[in-house]
PDB file of C-alpha atoms in Angstrom:
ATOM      1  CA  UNK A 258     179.760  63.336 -67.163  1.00 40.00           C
ATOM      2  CA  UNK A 259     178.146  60.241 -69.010  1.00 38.00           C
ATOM      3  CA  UNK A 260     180.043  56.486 -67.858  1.00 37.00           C
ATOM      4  CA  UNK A 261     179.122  53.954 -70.327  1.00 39.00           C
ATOM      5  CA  UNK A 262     179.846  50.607 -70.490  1.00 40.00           C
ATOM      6  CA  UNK A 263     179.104  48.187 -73.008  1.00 42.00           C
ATOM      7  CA  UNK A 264     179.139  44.971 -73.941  1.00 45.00           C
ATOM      8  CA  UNK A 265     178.295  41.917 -71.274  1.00 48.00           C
ATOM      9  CA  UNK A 266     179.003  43.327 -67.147  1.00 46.00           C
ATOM     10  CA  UNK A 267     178.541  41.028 -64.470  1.00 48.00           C
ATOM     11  CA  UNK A 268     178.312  42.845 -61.252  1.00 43.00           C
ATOM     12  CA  UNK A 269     178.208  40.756 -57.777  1.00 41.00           C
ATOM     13  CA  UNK A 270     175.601  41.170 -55.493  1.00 39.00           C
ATOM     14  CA  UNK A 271     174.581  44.463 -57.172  1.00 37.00           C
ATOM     15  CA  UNK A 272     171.774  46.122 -54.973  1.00 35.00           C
ATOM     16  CA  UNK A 273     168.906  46.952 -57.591  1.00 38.00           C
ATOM     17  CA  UNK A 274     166.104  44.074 -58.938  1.00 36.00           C
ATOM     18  CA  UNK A 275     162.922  43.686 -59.167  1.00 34.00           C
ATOM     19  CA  UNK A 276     159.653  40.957 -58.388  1.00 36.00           C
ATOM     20  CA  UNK A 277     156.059  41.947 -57.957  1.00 37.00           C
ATOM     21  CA  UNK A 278     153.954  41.947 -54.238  1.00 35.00           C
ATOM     22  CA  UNK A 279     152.376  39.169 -51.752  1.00 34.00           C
ATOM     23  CA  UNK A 280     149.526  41.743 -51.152  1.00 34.00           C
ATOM     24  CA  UNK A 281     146.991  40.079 -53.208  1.00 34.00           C
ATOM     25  CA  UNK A 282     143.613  37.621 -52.970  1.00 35.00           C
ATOM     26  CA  UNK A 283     143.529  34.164 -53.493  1.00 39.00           C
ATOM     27  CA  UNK A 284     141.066  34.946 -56.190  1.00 37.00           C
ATOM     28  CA  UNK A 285     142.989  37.792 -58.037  1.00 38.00           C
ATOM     29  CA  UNK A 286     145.902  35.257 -57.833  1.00 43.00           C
ATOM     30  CA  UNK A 287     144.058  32.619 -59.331  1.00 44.00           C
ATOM     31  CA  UNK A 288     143.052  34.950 -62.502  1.00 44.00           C
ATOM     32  CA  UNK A 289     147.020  36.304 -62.784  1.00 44.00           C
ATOM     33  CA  UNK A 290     147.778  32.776 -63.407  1.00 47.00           C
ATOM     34  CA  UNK A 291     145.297  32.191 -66.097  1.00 48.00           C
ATOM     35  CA  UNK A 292     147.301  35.547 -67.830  1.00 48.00           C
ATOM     36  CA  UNK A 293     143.487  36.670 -67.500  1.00 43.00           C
ATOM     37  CA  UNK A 294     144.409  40.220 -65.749  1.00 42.00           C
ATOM     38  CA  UNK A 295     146.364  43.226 -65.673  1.00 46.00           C
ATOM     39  CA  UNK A 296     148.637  43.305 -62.518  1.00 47.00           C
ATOM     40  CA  UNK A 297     148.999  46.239 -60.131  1.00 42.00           C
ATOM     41  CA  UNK A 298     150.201  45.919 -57.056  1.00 39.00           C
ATOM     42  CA  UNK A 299     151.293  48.108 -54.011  1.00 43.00           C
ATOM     43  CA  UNK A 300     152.298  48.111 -50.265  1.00 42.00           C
ATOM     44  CA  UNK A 301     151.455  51.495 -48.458  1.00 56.00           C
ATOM     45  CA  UNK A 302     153.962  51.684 -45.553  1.00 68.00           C
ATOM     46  CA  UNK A 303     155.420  48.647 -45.470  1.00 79.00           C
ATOM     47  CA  UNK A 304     157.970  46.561 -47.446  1.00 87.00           C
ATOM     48  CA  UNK A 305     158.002  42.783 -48.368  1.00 91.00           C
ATOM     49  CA  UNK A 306     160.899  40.269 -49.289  1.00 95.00           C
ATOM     50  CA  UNK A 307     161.366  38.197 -52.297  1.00 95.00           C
ATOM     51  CA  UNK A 308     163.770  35.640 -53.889  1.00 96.00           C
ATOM     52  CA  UNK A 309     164.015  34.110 -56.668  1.00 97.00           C
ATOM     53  CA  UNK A 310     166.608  31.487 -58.997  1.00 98.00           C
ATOM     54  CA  UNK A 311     167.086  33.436 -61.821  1.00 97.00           C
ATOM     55  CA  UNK A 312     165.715  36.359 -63.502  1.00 97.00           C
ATOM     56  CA  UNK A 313     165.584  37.435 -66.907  1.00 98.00           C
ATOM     57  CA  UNK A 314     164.493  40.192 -68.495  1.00 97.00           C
ATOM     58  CA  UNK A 315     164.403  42.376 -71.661  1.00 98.00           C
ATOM     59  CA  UNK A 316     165.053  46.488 -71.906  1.00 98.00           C
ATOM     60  CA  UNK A 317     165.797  47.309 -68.695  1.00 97.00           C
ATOM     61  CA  UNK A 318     166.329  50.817 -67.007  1.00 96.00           C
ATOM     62  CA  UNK A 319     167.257  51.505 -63.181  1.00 95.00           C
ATOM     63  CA  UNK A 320     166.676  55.332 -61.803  1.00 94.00           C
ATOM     64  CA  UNK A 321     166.107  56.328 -58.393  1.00 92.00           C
ATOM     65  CA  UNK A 322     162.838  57.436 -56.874  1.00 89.00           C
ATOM     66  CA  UNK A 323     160.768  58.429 -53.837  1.00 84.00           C
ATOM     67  CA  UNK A 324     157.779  56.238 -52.252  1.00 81.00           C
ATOM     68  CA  UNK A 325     155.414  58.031 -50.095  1.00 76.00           C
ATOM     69  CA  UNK A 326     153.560  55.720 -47.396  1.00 71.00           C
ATOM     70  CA  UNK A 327     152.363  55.389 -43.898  1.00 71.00           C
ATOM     71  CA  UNK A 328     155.442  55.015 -42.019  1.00 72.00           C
ATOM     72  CA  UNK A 329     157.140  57.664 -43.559  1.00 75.00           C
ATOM     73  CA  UNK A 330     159.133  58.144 -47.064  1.00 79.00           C
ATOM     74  CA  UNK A 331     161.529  55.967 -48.704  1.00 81.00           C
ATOM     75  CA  UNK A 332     164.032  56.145 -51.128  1.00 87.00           C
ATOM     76  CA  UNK A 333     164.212  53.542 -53.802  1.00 90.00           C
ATOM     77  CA  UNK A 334     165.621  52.065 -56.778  1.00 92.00           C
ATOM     78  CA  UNK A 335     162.764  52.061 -59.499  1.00 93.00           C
ATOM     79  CA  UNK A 336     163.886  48.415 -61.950  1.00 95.00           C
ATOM     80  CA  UNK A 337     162.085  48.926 -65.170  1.00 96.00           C
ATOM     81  CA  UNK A 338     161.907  45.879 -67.787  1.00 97.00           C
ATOM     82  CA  UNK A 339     159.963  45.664 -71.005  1.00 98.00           C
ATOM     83  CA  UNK A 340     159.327  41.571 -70.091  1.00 98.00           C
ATOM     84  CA  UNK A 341     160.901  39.185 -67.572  1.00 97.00           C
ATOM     85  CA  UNK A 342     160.606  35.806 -66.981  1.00 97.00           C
ATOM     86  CA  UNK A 343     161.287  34.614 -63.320  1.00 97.00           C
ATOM     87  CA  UNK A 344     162.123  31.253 -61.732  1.00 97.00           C
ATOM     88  CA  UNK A 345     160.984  29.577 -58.405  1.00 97.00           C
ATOM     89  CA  UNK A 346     159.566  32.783 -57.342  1.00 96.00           C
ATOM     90  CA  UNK A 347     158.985  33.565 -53.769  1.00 96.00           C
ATOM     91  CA  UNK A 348     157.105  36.577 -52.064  1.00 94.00           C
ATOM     92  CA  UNK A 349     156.524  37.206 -48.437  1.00 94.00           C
ATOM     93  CA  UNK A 350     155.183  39.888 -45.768  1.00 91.00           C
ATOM     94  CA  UNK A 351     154.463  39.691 -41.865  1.00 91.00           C
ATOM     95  CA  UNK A 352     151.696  41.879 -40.844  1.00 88.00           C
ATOM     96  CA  UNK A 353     151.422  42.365 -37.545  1.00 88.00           C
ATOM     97  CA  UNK A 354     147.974  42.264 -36.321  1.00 87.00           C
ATOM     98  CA  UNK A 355     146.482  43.923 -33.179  1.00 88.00           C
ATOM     99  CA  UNK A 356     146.430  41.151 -30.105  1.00 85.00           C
ATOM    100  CA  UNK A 357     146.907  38.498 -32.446  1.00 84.00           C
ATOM    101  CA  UNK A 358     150.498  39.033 -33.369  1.00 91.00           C
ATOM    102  CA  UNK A 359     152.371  38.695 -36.544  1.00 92.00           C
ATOM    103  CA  UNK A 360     150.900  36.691 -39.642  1.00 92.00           C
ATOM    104  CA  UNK A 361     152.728  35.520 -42.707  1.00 93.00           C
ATOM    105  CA  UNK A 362     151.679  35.861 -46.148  1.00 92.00           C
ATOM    106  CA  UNK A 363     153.738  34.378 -48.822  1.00 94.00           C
ATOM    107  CA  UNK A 364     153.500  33.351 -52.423  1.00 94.00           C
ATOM    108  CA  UNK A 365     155.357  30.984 -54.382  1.00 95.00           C
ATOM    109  CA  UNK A 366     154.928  30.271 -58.258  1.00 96.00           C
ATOM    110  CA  UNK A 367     157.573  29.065 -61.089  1.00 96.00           C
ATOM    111  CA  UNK A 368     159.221  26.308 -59.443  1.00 96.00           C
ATOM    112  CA  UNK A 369     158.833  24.266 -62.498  1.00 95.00           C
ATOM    113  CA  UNK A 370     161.506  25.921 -64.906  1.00 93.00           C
ATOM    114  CA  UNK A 371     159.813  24.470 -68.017  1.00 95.00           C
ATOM    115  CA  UNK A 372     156.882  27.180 -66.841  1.00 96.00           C
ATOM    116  CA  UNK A 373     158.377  30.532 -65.336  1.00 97.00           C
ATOM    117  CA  UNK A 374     156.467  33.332 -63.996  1.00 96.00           C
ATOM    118  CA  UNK A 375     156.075  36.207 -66.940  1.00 96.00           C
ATOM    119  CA  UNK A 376     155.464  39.542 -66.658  1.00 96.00           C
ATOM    120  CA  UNK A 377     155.461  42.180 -69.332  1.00 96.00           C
ATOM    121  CA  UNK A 378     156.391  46.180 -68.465  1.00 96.00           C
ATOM    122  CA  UNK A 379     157.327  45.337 -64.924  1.00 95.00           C
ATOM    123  CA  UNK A 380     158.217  47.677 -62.249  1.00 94.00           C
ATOM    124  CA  UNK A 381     159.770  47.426 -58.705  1.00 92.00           C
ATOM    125  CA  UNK A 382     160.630  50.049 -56.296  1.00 91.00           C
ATOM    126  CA  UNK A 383     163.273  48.478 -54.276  1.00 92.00           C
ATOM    127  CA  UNK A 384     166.070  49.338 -51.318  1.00 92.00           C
ATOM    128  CA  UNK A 385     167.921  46.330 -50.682  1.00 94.00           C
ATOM    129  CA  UNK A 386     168.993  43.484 -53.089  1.00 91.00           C
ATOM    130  CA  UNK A 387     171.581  40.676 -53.030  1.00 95.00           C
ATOM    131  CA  UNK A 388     172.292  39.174 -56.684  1.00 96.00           C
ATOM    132  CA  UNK A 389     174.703  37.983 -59.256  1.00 96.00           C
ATOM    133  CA  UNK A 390     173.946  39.902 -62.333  1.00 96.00           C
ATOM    134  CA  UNK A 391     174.820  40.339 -65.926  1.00 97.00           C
ATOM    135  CA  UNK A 392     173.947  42.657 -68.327  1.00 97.00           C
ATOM    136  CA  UNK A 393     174.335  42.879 -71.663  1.00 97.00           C
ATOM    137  CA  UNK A 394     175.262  46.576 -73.759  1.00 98.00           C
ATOM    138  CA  UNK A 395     174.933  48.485 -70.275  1.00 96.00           C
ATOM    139  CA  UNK A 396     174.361  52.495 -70.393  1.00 97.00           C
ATOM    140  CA  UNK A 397     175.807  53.957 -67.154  1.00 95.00           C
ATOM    141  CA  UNK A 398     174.544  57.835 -66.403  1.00 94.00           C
ATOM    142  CA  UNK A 399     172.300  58.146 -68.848  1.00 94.00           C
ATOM    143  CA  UNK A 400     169.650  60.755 -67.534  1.00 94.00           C
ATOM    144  CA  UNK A 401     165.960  59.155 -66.765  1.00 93.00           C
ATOM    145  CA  UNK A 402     163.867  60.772 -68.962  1.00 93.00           C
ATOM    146  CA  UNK A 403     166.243  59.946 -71.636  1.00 94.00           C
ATOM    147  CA  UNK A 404     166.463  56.469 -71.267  1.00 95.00           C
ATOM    148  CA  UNK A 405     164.966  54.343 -73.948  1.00 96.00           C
ATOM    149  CA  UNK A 406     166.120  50.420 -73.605  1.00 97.00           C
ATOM    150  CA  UNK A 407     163.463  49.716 -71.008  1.00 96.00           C
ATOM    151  CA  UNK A 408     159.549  51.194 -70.925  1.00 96.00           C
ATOM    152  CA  UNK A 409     160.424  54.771 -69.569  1.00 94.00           C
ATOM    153  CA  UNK A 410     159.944  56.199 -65.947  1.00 92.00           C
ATOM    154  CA  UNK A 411     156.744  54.885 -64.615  1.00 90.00           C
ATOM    155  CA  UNK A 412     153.895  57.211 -64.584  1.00 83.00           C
ATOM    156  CA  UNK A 413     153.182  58.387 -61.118  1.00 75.00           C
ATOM    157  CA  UNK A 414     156.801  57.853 -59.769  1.00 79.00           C
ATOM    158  CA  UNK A 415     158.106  61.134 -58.000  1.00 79.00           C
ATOM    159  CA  UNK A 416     161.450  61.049 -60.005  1.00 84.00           C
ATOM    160  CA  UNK A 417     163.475  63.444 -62.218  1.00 87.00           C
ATOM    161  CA  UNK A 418     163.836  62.744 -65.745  1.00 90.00           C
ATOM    162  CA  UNK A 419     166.909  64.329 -65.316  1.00 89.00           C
ATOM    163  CA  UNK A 420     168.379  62.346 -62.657  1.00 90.00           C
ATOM    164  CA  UNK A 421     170.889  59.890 -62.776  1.00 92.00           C
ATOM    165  CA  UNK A 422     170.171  56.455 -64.757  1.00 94.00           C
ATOM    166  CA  UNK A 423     170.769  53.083 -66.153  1.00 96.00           C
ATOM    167  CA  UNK A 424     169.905  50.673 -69.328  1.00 97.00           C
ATOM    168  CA  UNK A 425     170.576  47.684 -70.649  1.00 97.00           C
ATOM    169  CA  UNK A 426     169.393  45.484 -73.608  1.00 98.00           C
ATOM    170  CA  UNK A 427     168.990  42.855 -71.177  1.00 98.00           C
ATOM    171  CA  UNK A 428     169.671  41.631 -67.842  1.00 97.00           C
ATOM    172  CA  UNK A 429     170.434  38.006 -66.095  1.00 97.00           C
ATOM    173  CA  UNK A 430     169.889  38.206 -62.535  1.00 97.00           C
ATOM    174  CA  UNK A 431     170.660  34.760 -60.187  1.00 97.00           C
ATOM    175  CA  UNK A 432     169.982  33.996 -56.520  1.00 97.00           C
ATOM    176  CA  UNK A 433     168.056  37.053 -55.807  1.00 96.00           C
ATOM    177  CA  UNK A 434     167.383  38.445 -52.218  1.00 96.00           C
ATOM    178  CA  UNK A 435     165.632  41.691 -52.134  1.00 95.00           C
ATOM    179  CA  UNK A 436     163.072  44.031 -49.997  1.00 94.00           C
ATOM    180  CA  UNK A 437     160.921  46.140 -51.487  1.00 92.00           C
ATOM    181  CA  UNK A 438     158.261  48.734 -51.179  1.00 89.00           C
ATOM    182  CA  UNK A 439     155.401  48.298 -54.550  1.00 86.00           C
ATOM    183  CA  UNK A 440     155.320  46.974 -57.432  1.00 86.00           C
ATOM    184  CA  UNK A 441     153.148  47.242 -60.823  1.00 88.00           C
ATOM    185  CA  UNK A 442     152.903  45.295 -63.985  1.00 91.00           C
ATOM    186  CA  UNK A 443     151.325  45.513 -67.225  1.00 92.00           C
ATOM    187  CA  UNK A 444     150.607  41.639 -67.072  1.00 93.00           C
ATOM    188  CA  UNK A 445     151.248  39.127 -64.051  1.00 92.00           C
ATOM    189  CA  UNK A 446     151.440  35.685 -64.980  1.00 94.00           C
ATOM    190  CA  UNK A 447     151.902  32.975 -62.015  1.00 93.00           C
ATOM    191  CA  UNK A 448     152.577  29.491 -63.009  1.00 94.00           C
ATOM    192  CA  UNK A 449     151.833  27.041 -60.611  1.00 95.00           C
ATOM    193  CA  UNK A 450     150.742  29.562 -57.928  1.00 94.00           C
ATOM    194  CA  UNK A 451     150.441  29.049 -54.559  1.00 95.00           C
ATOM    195  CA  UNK A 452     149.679  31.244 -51.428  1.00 92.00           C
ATOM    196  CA  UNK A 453     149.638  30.572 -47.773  1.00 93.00           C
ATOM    197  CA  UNK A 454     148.774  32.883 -44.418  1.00 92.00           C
ATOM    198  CA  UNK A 455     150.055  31.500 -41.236  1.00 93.00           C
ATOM    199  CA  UNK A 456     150.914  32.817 -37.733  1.00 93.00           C
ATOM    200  CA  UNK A 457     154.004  34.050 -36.381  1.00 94.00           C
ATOM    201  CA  UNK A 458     156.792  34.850 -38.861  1.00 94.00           C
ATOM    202  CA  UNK A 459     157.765  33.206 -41.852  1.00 95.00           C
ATOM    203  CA  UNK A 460     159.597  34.891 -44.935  1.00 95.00           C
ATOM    204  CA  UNK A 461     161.203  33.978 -47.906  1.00 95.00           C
ATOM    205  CA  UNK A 462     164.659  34.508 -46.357  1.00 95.00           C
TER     206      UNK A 462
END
């Protein structure tokens, strides 16, 4: 049976979000920045943290989906937005390297609030986020494939159109936590970008 709810919902700590992958170049960074390529980025076999302010984005849809990797598969939350803008953005993963031990990778970017981090048709396959979040004319149990507020079920992602979904028109998220798997993006822009790799173990939370 089909739950809808509309209007504006603000849900505590609701576990689904999104925010795009540390696994990149300083150079490829650099040109994100500039809005001067096409993002697409994703971690085979192992997840990465993020955090961020505040989070808003524009037709958004939420369906569940399966990522294949090296370790094993994992179930996850597939966050779909149309375009988001994101505030003191953070992105970290510890890779553990062979005698050498554990080194950090993290990325930070937005911090100045008069220039955000954008990113247009944004995807994150997620299994773990901590948020306060508001949406605004919510769709509860709409199927996937049928979904049409956000940019559609990502091509590529094992999921059924027939499954279980969400959409809203739009979506505030604050004082996000979250671990994820991959994430792709039509465009990646990083203001104020910077990146760092240091030993031992240091993540965004």
């Amino acid at each position: 049976m089909k739950s809808v709810t509309r209007g504006g919902t603000r849900w505590k700590r609701f576990a689904v979000v999104m925010v795009p992958s540390v696994a990149a170049t300083a150079a490829i960074g650099v040109a994100l920045s500039q809005g001067a390529l096409a993002a697409s980025f994703s971690v085979s076999g192992q997840s990465f943290k993020v955090t961020a302010d505040s989070l808003d984005g524009k037709g958004f849809v939420q369906y569940g989906a399966i990522d294949s990797g090296k370790t094993g598969v994992h179930p996850v939350a597939v966050v779909g937005m149309k375009s988001a803008t994101i505030n003191n953005l953070c992105q970290s993963v510890v890779v553990p390297v062979p005698v050498f031990g554990d080194v950090s990778m993290k990325l930070s970017a937005g911090t100045d609030k008069a220039n955000p981090v954008e990113a247009k048709t944004l995807y994150i396959d997620a299994d773990d986020l901590k948020a306060d979040a508001t949406f605004k004319n919510i769709d509860i149990g709409v199927s996937a494939g049928d979904a049409a507020k956000g940019p559609g079920i990502h091509q590529g992602d094992k999921a059924d159109p027939n499954s279980f979904a969400q959409q809203a028109d739009s979506v505030h998220f604050e004082n996000v936590q979250q671990r994820a798997w991959a994430t792709t993006a039509g465009t990646f822009k990083l203001s104020g970008l910077k990146m760092s790799v240091s030993k031992g173990s240091h993540e965004c939370y």
